[in-house]
Coordinates of C-alpha atoms and ligand atoms in Angstrom, one line a residue:
M16 CA -27.9 82.3 0.0
P17 CA -28.6 78.7 -2.1
L18 CA -31.5 76.8 -2.0
A19 CA -29.8 73.9 -0.1
D20 CA -28.2 75.5 2.6
L21 CA -31.9 77.1 3.1
E22 CA -33.7 74.0 3.1
K23 CA -29.9 72.9 5.9
I24 CA -30.8 75.9 8.1
F25 CA -34.8 75.2 7.9
Q26 CA -34.3 71.3 8.4
D27 CA -31.4 71.7 11.3
K28 CA -33.7 73.8 13.0
I29 CA -36.6 71.6 13.2
D30 CA -33.5 68.9 14.7
A31 CA -32.9 71.3 16.9
E32 CA -36.6 71.3 18.2
V33 CA -36.8 75.8 17.8
K34 CA -39.8 76.4 16.0
I35 CA -41.3 77.8 12.3
E36 CA -42.0 81.3 12.8
P37 CA -44.3 83.3 9.9
K38 CA -41.5 85.4 8.6
D39 CA -38.1 82.6 8.6
W40 CA -37.4 80.8 5.5
M41 CA -39.4 77.3 4.4
P42 CA -39.8 75.2 2.0
E43 CA -42.7 75.8 0.0
A44 CA -44.2 72.3 0.9
Y45 CA -43.8 72.6 4.6
R46 CA -46.4 75.7 4.3
K47 CA -48.7 74.1 1.7
T48 CA -48.8 70.9 3.6
N49 CA -49.7 73.3 6.9
V50 CA -52.1 75.5 5.2
R51 CA -53.5 72.2 4.1
Q52 CA -53.7 70.4 7.4
I53 CA -54.6 73.8 9.7
S54 CA -57.2 75.2 7.3
Q55 CA -59.1 71.3 7.2
H56 CA -59.0 71.8 10.9
A57 CA -60.0 74.9 11.1
H58 CA -63.4 73.4 8.4
S59 CA -63.6 70.3 10.2
E60 CA -64.3 72.4 13.2
I61 CA -66.5 74.9 12.1
I62 CA -68.2 72.0 10.6
G63 CA -68.7 69.5 14.1
M64 CA -70.7 72.2 14.9
L65 CA -73.4 71.2 13.3
P66 CA -73.8 67.6 14.5
E67 CA -74.3 68.9 17.4
G68 CA -76.2 72.9 17.7
N69 CA -78.7 70.0 16.0
W70 CA -79.5 68.6 19.4
I71 CA -79.3 72.2 21.3
S72 CA -83.3 73.6 21.1
R73 CA -83.9 69.5 22.6
A74 CA -81.5 69.0 24.8
P75 CA -83.2 67.3 28.0
S76 CA -82.8 70.0 30.6
L77 CA -81.6 73.5 31.1
K78 CA -78.2 71.9 32.1
R79 CA -77.1 70.2 29.2
K80 CA -78.4 73.6 26.9
A81 CA -75.9 75.5 28.8
I82 CA -73.2 73.0 28.3
L83 CA -73.8 72.7 25.3
I84 CA -74.3 75.7 23.4
A85 CA -70.7 76.5 25.5
K86 CA -69.5 73.7 24.4
V87 CA -70.3 74.2 20.4
Q88 CA -69.7 78.3 21.3
D89 CA -65.5 76.5 22.0
E90 CA -66.1 74.4 18.7
A91 CA -66.2 77.9 16.4
G92 CA -63.8 79.8 18.7
H93 CA -61.1 76.4 18.0
G94 CA -62.3 77.3 13.9
L95 CA -61.4 81.1 14.4
Y96 CA -57.9 80.9 15.7
L97 CA -57.3 78.0 13.8
Y98 CA -57.9 79.9 10.9
S99 CA -55.8 82.6 12.2
A100 CA -52.5 80.3 12.2
A101 CA -53.1 79.8 8.9
E102 CA -53.6 83.0 7.1
T103 CA -50.4 83.7 8.5
L104 CA -48.8 81.4 6.0
G105 CA -50.1 84.0 3.4
T106 CA -53.2 82.3 2.7
S107 CA -56.5 84.3 2.9
R108 CA -59.2 83.1 5.5
E109 CA -61.8 83.6 1.5
Q110 CA -59.7 81.5 0.3
M111 CA -59.3 79.1 2.5
I112 CA -63.7 79.1 3.1
D113 CA -63.7 79.4 -0.7
D114 CA -61.8 76.0 -0.5
L115 CA -64.4 74.4 1.5
L116 CA -67.6 75.8 -0.1
T117 CA -66.1 74.9 -3.8
G118 CA -64.9 71.1 -2.0
K119 CA -61.4 72.1 -3.2
A120 CA -60.4 71.8 0.9
K121 CA -61.4 68.2 3.3
Y122 CA -63.3 68.7 6.3
S123 CA -62.6 65.8 8.9
S124 CA -64.9 62.3 8.0
I125 CA -66.4 62.1 11.3
F126 CA -69.2 65.2 11.2
N127 CA -70.4 63.7 7.8
Y128 CA -72.9 60.8 10.3
P129 CA -76.0 62.5 12.1
T130 CA -76.7 62.5 15.5
L131 CA -79.7 60.5 16.2
T132 CA -80.6 60.9 19.7
W133 CA -79.8 63.1 23.1
A134 CA -77.2 59.4 24.0
D135 CA -75.1 60.9 20.2
M136 CA -73.7 63.8 22.6
G137 CA -72.4 62.0 24.5
A138 CA -70.5 59.1 22.3
V139 CA -69.6 62.5 20.2
G140 CA -68.0 64.4 23.2
W141 CA -66.4 61.1 24.4
L142 CA -65.4 59.5 20.9
V143 CA -65.3 62.6 18.5
D144 CA -63.3 64.9 21.2
G145 CA -61.4 62.4 22.7
A146 CA -60.0 60.8 19.1
A147 CA -59.6 64.4 18.5
I148 CA -57.9 65.3 21.7
L149 CA -55.1 62.6 21.2
N150 CA -54.3 64.0 17.5
Q151 CA -54.1 67.5 19.2
V152 CA -51.7 66.2 22.2
M153 CA -48.9 65.8 19.4
L154 CA -49.8 69.0 17.9
C155 CA -49.4 71.0 20.6
R156 CA -45.6 70.3 19.5
T157 CA -45.6 70.9 15.9
S158 CA -42.8 72.5 14.4
Y159 CA -45.4 75.2 13.4
G160 CA -45.1 78.0 15.8
P161 CA -49.1 79.7 15.1
Y162 CA -50.1 76.1 15.0
A163 CA -48.7 74.9 18.3
R164 CA -49.7 77.8 20.1
A165 CA -53.2 77.8 18.8
M166 CA -53.6 74.0 20.1
V167 CA -52.7 74.9 23.8
R168 CA -55.1 75.9 24.4
I169 CA -57.3 74.4 22.0
C170 CA -57.0 71.4 23.8
K171 CA -57.5 72.6 27.1
E172 CA -60.9 73.0 26.4
E173 CA -61.8 70.0 25.0
S174 CA -60.6 67.9 27.6
F175 CA -63.6 69.5 29.0
H176 CA -65.4 68.2 25.9
Q177 CA -64.2 64.5 26.4
R178 CA -65.5 64.7 30.0
Q179 CA -68.5 66.2 29.7
G180 CA -69.6 63.5 27.1
F181 CA -68.2 60.5 29.5
E182 CA -70.4 62.2 32.2
T183 CA -73.4 62.3 29.6
L184 CA -73.6 58.8 28.6
L185 CA -72.2 57.4 32.6
V186 CA -75.7 59.3 33.5
L187 CA -77.6 57.2 30.7
S188 CA -75.9 54.2 31.6
K189 CA -76.9 53.8 34.8
G190 CA -80.8 55.0 34.1
T191 CA -83.8 53.0 32.5
D192 CA -83.0 50.0 30.5
E193 CA -84.4 52.7 27.5
Q194 CA -81.6 55.0 28.2
K195 CA -79.0 52.0 28.8
A196 CA -79.9 50.9 24.7
M197 CA -79.8 54.4 23.8
C198 CA -76.1 54.5 25.2
Q199 CA -75.5 51.2 23.9
D200 CA -76.7 52.6 20.9
A201 CA -74.5 55.4 20.4
I202 CA -71.6 54.1 21.9
N203 CA -72.1 51.1 18.1
R204 CA -72.8 54.2 15.9
W205 CA -69.7 56.0 16.3
W206 CA -67.5 54.3 17.2
W207 CA -66.1 53.1 14.0
P208 CA -66.4 56.1 12.5
S209 CA -64.3 58.1 14.8
L210 CA -61.5 55.7 14.6
M211 CA -61.6 56.3 10.8
M212 CA -60.5 60.1 12.2
F213 CA -57.0 59.6 12.6
G214 CA -56.4 59.3 8.5
P215 CA -55.5 56.2 6.3
K216 CA -53.7 53.2 7.5
D217 CA -49.7 54.3 7.3
S218 CA -49.1 52.6 4.1
E219 CA -51.6 54.6 2.5
S220 CA -51.1 57.8 3.8
V221 CA -49.0 60.2 1.5
N222 CA -48.3 63.3 3.7
S223 CA -47.0 61.1 6.8
D224 CA -43.5 60.3 5.8
M225 CA -43.2 64.5 5.5
S226 CA -44.9 65.9 7.9
I227 CA -43.3 63.2 10.1
K228 CA -39.7 64.6 9.1
W229 CA -40.9 68.2 9.3
K230 CA -42.2 67.7 12.9
I231 CA -45.8 68.6 11.5
K232 CA -46.9 65.1 12.6
R233 CA -44.9 63.0 15.8
K234 CA -46.6 60.3 15.6
T235 CA -48.0 58.5 12.5
N236 CA -52.1 57.4 12.0
D237 CA -51.8 54.2 13.2
E238 CA -49.7 54.9 15.8
L239 CA -52.5 57.9 17.1
R240 CA -55.4 55.5 16.5
Q241 CA -54.1 52.4 18.7
Q242 CA -53.5 54.7 21.6
F243 CA -57.3 55.5 21.7
V244 CA -57.7 52.1 21.3
D245 CA -56.3 51.6 24.3
M246 CA -57.7 54.0 26.4
I247 CA -61.5 53.8 24.7
A248 CA -60.9 50.0 25.5
E249 CA -60.5 51.1 29.3
Q250 CA -62.8 53.3 29.5
V251 CA -66.0 51.5 28.4
K252 CA -65.7 49.4 31.1
L253 CA -67.2 52.5 33.6
L254 CA -70.0 52.7 31.4
G255 CA -70.8 49.2 31.6
M256 CA -70.4 49.3 27.7
T257 CA -69.2 47.1 24.5
L258 CA -67.3 48.4 22.6
P259 CA -69.0 47.4 18.3
D260 CA -65.3 44.8 17.6
P261 CA -65.5 41.2 18.6
N262 CA -61.4 41.3 17.0
L263 CA -60.8 43.6 20.3
K264 CA -58.9 41.4 22.8
W265 CA -55.8 42.6 25.0
N266 CA -52.9 41.2 23.5
A267 CA -50.0 40.6 26.3
A268 CA -47.2 40.6 24.3
R269 CA -48.4 43.4 22.2
N270 CA -48.9 45.1 25.2
H271 CA -51.7 47.1 23.2
Y272 CA -55.0 45.7 22.1
D273 CA -56.0 44.2 18.8
F274 CA -58.8 45.5 17.2
G275 CA -60.3 44.8 13.5
E276 CA -60.0 46.4 10.4
I277 CA -61.9 49.1 9.2
N278 CA -64.2 49.8 6.1
W279 CA -61.4 51.9 4.7
E280 CA -64.4 51.1 1.9
E281 CA -66.9 53.3 3.7
F282 CA -64.2 56.1 5.0
W283 CA -62.8 56.8 1.5
N284 CA -66.4 57.2 0.5
V285 CA -68.0 59.6 3.2
V286 CA -63.8 61.3 2.4
K287 CA -65.7 62.0 -1.2
G288 CA -68.4 63.6 -0.5
N289 CA -70.3 60.6 -0.3
G290 CA -70.9 59.4 3.5
P291 CA -74.9 60.3 5.1
C292 CA -74.9 63.5 5.7
N293 CA -71.8 65.2 3.4
R294 CA -74.7 67.1 1.1
K295 CA -76.9 68.3 4.1
R296 CA -73.7 69.2 6.1
M297 CA -72.7 72.1 2.9
E298 CA -75.9 73.2 1.9
A299 CA -75.8 74.4 5.8
R300 CA -72.3 75.7 5.3
R301 CA -73.7 77.6 1.9
K302 CA -76.2 79.2 3.0
A303 CA -75.0 80.2 7.1
H304 CA -72.0 82.1 4.5
E305 CA -74.9 83.3 2.0
E306 CA -76.8 84.2 5.0
G307 CA -73.7 86.0 7.2
A308 CA -72.6 88.3 4.4
W309 CA -73.8 91.1 5.5
V310 CA -72.8 90.9 9.1
R311 CA -68.9 90.9 7.4
E312 CA -69.8 93.5 5.2
A313 CA -70.7 95.6 8.3
A314 CA -67.8 95.0 10.3
M315 CA -65.5 95.9 7.7
A316 CA -67.3 99.0 7.1
Y317 CA -66.6 99.6 11.1
A318 CA -63.5 98.9 10.5
E319 CA -62.8 101.2 8.1
K320 CA -64.9 104.6 9.5
K321 CA -62.8 103.4 12.9
K322 CA -59.7 103.7 11.1
T323 CA -60.2 107.0 9.5
R324 CA -61.4 108.1 12.6
E325 CA -58.3 107.6 14.7
G326 CA -56.3 108.9 11.3
R327 CA -58.1 111.9 11.7
K328 CA -57.2 112.1 15.1
V329 CA -53.8 111.5 15.2
A330 CA -53.7 114.0 12.1
Ligands
LIG418 N1 -61.1 63.0 6.8 O1 -51.1 61.6 4.1 P1 -52.8 61.3 5.3 C1 -62.6 68.1 15.4 C2 -57.0 62.6 3.8 S1 -61.1 68.1 14.6 C3 -61.3 63.7 5.8 O2 -52.6 60.7 6.5 P2 -52.7 63.4 6.6 C4 -63.1 68.5 17.2 C5 -56.2 63.7 4.1 O3 -56.5 65.1 3.9 C6 -60.7 67.0 14.0 N2 -60.4 63.7 5.3 O4 -53.3 63.1 5.3 C7 -64.4 68.6 17.1 C8 -55.3 63.7 2.3 O5 -56.0 64.2 2.0 P3 -55.4 65.5 1.7 C9 -60.2 66.8 13.2 C10 -59.4 63.0 5.8 O6 -53.1 65.5 6.5 C11 -65.1 67.9 17.7 C12 -55.7 61.9 2.5 O7 -56.9 62.1 3.6 N3 -58.4 67.6 13.5 O8 -63.0 67.2 16.2 C13 -59.2 61.8 7.1 O9 -51.4 63.7 7.1 C14 -66.1 67.7 18.5 C15 -54.7 61.4 3.1 O10 -54.2 61.3 4.4 C16 -57.6 67.5 12.7 O11 -58.4 68.0 11.1 C17 -60.7 62.5 7.5 N4 -60.8 61.5 8.7 O12 -53.2 63.0 8.5 C18 -65.1 69.8 16.3 C19 -56.6 67.6 13.2 N5 -58.3 62.0 7.3 O13 -55.5 66.6 2.0 C20 -66.8 69.5 16.9 C21 -55.8 68.2 12.2 C22 -57.5 62.1 6.5 O14 -53.6 65.5 0.9 C23 -67.5 68.7 17.4 N6 -54.9 66.8 11.4 N7 -57.9 62.2 5.3 O15 -56.3 66.0 0.1 C24 -54.3 65.9 11.3 O16 -53.3 65.7 12.0 C25 -53.8 64.8 9.7 O17 -54.2 66.4 8.4 C26 -54.9 63.7 9.4 C27 -54.5 63.2 8.4 C28 -54.4 62.5 10.7 C29 -55.9 64.2 10.2

């Protein structure tokens, strides 16, 4: 069939809300965009375990420690579902991980900031997971079937994460003056980087136009960012805290909050590898990958052995 016909059938399916499945014909650029986004999403989940893992041994109580361990473990699971979804597009997991370790693939800018106090665990849950959820709820309806289905489960777990983060901050916000100050300080440090998670502004988002046409993304970076600001500007009142933006103001005409300009220079600097923790995060990942080599080898040897044994049984 001529390429133009294949492309038309493909776009008609997307427009009719039919999911694209691994064996369906798809334009190479659609495949590439999905591999890029899904694998970067997976890398973010895996690297995202590091800032929180940092607090597991220092959580203030056994209950908080158990909750944090469960959350970090959930993030590992999300990474694995996402690698599996990306693999259905024909790129191996080894290749994706190699791209991360050699710096070819990106991961979310947010995980290059340090978690300095216990209140950061609350701020990460509330703001970082909060931002992640808004984006991921949209992705439950993304056009590539395996990605959309992975997202449904991830979103269920992520909404717990956000609530635990908010609850952690709520407790601190009702505590001593020192705890209140810790809570405000964490919000101040995580607010702007959380807004950057949604990506560059629409006018500079090189991938958005095609991703919207193909329904990989259903909302633009700026639309989701605005939705996040509107949500958090209300929730912060319940904590009795403030957001570090003098320009944050309800705009009745727009029916949205106005907010100040993001420091885009900082964003691109972090994306290019020069954020406060980029080097540390990649070092930790490379070390874990090297030290885990024997586990991968053992798992492969076991799988081989099992296959041979099962083969013998059939014979
Ligand atoms: N950081 O043209 P666009 C989580 C790159 S999961 C770094 O707008 P696109 C869970 C972008 O890749 C958080 N790079 O790109 C958790 C592109 O470069 P490329 C991760 C960024 O793809 C919580 C270039 O800039 N979530 O947090 C960022 O259409 C707590 C131009 O940008 C996802 O990955 C950034 N923030 O839109 C875990 C969701 N933003 O690739 C642990 C899925 C943009 O062409 C603890 N991803 N770039 O070289 C998406 O929805 C999209 O990829 C966007 C970016 C919206 C992130």
